[in-house]
Amino acid sequence: MTATRTDAARTDYLLRFGDNALILSQRLSEWCGKGPALEEDMALTNTALDLLGQARLWLSLAAEAIGDGADEDTLAYLRDDCGFRNLLLVEQPNGAYADTLARQFLFDAWSSLALRRLLASSDAAIAAIAEKAIKEASYHLRRSSDLVVRLGDGTERSHALLQAAFERLWPYHHELFIGDAVDAEMTAAGIGFDPASLRDEWLAYVREVLAEATLRLPKDSGWTPKGGKQGLHGEHLSRLLAEMQVLPRSHPGARW
């Protein structure tokens, strides 16, 4: 690839990490004031804020590469759904608390591995963001893992709800490990990593936690939804963006 195409791949790569954090942050913020307990309400909100801070770092770096007046706000609020590069997993609706927890755990287990790989990135700016974000991601993983164990091995109802949540969300985990031309270019340049290389370690950890939680590891159904990293999304993201973007789109250029 030419340098120009490598730069384009890098920008797309930055958007993927930024959009993952932004969209999951938005989803978690929907719980604010509605959590199952006051402590958990605050914890979900704090996790959302951590992810929002990470999103700002990734999107600001992407905006520098894009130029032409782009900044973190224009990337967050003025792109349509086809312009977003987040994984399909993170845009799935909150559902019940069990669904939110299962989604968070599956993502946290992947994110902690991905950020650890990016610590060795040949791109100093990317490595710096990973170094900051890995501390938060590690805490998020410890927290979601502990809750999966507590609720999975809790009451009969909490066990059943969490098992059903993992069964519903399991097909979306495949996209975490599917690479494309952008991943290949970033891996070749020493900037990123091959997504497939994370799968074995991720699966081993997930299997260990689910076993401790007395939950079954879901079986693959053969359905592997994918395309989020290429901008192919469903109605869930469209509805999320409609709410998230309504103010800046209704009042362009507005300032506090």
Short mmCIF file of C-alpha atoms in Angstrom, two decimals, residues 1 16 22 24 78 80 93-94 104-105 112 119 133 136 142-143 156 166 170 182 185 194 219 224 249:
data_model
loop_
_atom_site.label_atom_id
_atom_site.label_comp_id
_atom_site.label_asym_id
_atom_site.label_seq_id
_atom_site.Cartn_x
_atom_site.Cartn_y
_atom_site.Cartn_z
CA MET A 1 0.00 0.00 0.00
CA ARG A 16 -12.95 1.93 15.29
CA LEU A 22 -18.29 6.29 22.34
CA LEU A 24 -20.80 1.82 24.56
CA LEU A 78 -22.14 14.89 12.54
CA ASP A 80 -24.43 9.25 9.93
CA PRO A 93 -29.75 -2.37 23.35
CA ASN A 94 -29.34 -2.42 27.11
CA GLN A 104 -19.99 -5.32 29.07
CA PHE A 105 -18.14 -8.45 30.13
CA SER A 112 -8.22 -5.31 27.83
CA LEU A 119 0.98 -0.72 24.10
CA ALA A 133 -6.90 3.43 28.73
CA GLU A 136 -9.49 1.77 33.18
CA ARG A 142 -12.37 -7.00 37.07
CA ARG A 143 -15.69 -5.41 37.93
CA GLU A 156 -32.10 -19.04 40.34
CA PHE A 166 -25.07 -14.56 27.04
CA TRP A 170 -22.86 -14.71 21.87
CA VAL A 182 -7.44 -2.23 7.55
CA GLU A 185 -2.34 -2.94 6.97
CA ASP A 194 -4.26 -9.31 13.98
CA LYS A 219 -22.81 -22.83 21.57
CA THR A 224 -21.98 -14.54 12.72
CA ARG A 249 -27.81 18.76 14.62
#
